[in-house]
Backbone as numpy.savetxt, mean C-alpha at the origin, in Angstrom:
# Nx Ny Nz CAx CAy CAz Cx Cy Cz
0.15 -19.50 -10.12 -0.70 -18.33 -10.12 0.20 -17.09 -10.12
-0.41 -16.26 -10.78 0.91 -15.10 -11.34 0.45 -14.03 -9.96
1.42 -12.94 -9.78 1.03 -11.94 -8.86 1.18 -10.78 -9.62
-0.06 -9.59 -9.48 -0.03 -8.42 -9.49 0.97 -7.51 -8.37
1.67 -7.22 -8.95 2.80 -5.98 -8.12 2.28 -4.63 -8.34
1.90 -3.99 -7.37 1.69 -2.36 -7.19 2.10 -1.80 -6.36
2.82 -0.73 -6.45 3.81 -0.04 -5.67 3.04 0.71 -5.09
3.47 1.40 -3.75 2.76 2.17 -2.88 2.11 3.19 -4.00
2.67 4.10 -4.40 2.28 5.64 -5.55 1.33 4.79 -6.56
0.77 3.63 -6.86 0.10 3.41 -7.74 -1.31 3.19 -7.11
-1.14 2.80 -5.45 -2.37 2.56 -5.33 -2.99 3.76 -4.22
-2.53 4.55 -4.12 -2.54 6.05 -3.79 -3.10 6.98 -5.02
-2.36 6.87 -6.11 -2.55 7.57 -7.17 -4.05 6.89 -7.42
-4.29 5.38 -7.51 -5.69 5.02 -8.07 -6.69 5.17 -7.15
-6.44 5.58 -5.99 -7.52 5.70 -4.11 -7.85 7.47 -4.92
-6.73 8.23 -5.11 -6.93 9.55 -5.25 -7.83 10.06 -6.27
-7.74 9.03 -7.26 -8.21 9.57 -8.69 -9.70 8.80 -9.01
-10.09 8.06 -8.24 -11.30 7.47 -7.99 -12.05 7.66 -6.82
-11.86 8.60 -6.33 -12.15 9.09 -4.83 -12.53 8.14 -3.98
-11.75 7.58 -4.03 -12.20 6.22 -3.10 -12.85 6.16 -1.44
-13.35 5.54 -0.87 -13.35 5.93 0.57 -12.57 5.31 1.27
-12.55 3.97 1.30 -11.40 3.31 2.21 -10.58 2.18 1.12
-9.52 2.14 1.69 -8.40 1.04 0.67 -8.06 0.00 1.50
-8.00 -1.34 1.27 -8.49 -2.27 2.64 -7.15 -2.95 1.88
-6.21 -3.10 2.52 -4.87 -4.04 2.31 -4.40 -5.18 2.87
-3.86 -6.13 2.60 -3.38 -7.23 3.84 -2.27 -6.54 3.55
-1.44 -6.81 5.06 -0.36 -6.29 5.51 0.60 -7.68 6.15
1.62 -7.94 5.43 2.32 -8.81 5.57 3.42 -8.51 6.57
4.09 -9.48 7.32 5.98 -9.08 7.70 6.69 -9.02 7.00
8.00 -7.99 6.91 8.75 -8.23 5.77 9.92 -8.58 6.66
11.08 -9.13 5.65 12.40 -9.16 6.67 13.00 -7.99 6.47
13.94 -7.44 7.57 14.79 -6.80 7.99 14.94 -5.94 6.34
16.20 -6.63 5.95 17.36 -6.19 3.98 15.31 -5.71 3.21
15.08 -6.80 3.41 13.84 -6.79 2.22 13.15 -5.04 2.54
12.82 -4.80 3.72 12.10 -3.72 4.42 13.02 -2.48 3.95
14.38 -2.70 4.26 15.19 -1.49 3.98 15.30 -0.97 2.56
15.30 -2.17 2.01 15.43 -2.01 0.48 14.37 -1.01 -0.34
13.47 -1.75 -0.19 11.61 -1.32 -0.44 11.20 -0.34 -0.18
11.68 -0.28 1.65 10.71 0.75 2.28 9.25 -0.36 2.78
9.06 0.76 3.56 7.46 0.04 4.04 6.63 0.57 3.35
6.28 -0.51 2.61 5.10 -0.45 1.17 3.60 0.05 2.34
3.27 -1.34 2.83 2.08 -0.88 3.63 1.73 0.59 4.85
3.12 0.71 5.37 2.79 2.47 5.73 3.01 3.33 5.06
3.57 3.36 3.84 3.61 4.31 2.53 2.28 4.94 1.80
1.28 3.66 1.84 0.07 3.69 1.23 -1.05 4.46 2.32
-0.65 4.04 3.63 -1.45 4.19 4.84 -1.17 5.92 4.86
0.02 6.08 5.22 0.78 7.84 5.14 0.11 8.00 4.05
-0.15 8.12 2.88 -0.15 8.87 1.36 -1.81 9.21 0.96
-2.27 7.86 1.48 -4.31 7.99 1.16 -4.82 8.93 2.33
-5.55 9.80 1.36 -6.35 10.60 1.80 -7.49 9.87 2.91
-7.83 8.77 1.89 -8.56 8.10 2.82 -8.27 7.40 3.71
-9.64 6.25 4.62 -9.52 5.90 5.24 -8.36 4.30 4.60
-7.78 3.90 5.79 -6.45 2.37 5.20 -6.85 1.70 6.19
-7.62 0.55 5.73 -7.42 -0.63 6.77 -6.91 -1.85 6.34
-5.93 -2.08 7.08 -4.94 -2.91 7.00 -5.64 -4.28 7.81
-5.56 -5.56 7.18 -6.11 -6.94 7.27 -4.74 -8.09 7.43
């Protein structure tokens, strides 16, 4: 099964531009290197939406 990848700014940009009300995410652990590398995808999106973020 293939995975969709969306970066924090894409699903901010699509919450913003569809006025969305809430953006409901699962929120995974990342490791340590992986986290630094990336950044924290899931508080990126949480910080950036206007709206409401609930994290699952």
């Amino acid at each position: 099964m293939g995975k969709l990848l969306l970066t924090n700014y894409a699903v901010v940009n699509f919450a913003d531009t569809h006025n969305c009300d809430v953006v409901v995410i699962g929120a995974i652990k990342e490791g340590f290197l992986k986290q630094a590398i990336n950044g924290n995808i899931t508080e990126a999106i949480a910080r950036g939406c206007y709206c409401t973020v609930i994290l699952v």
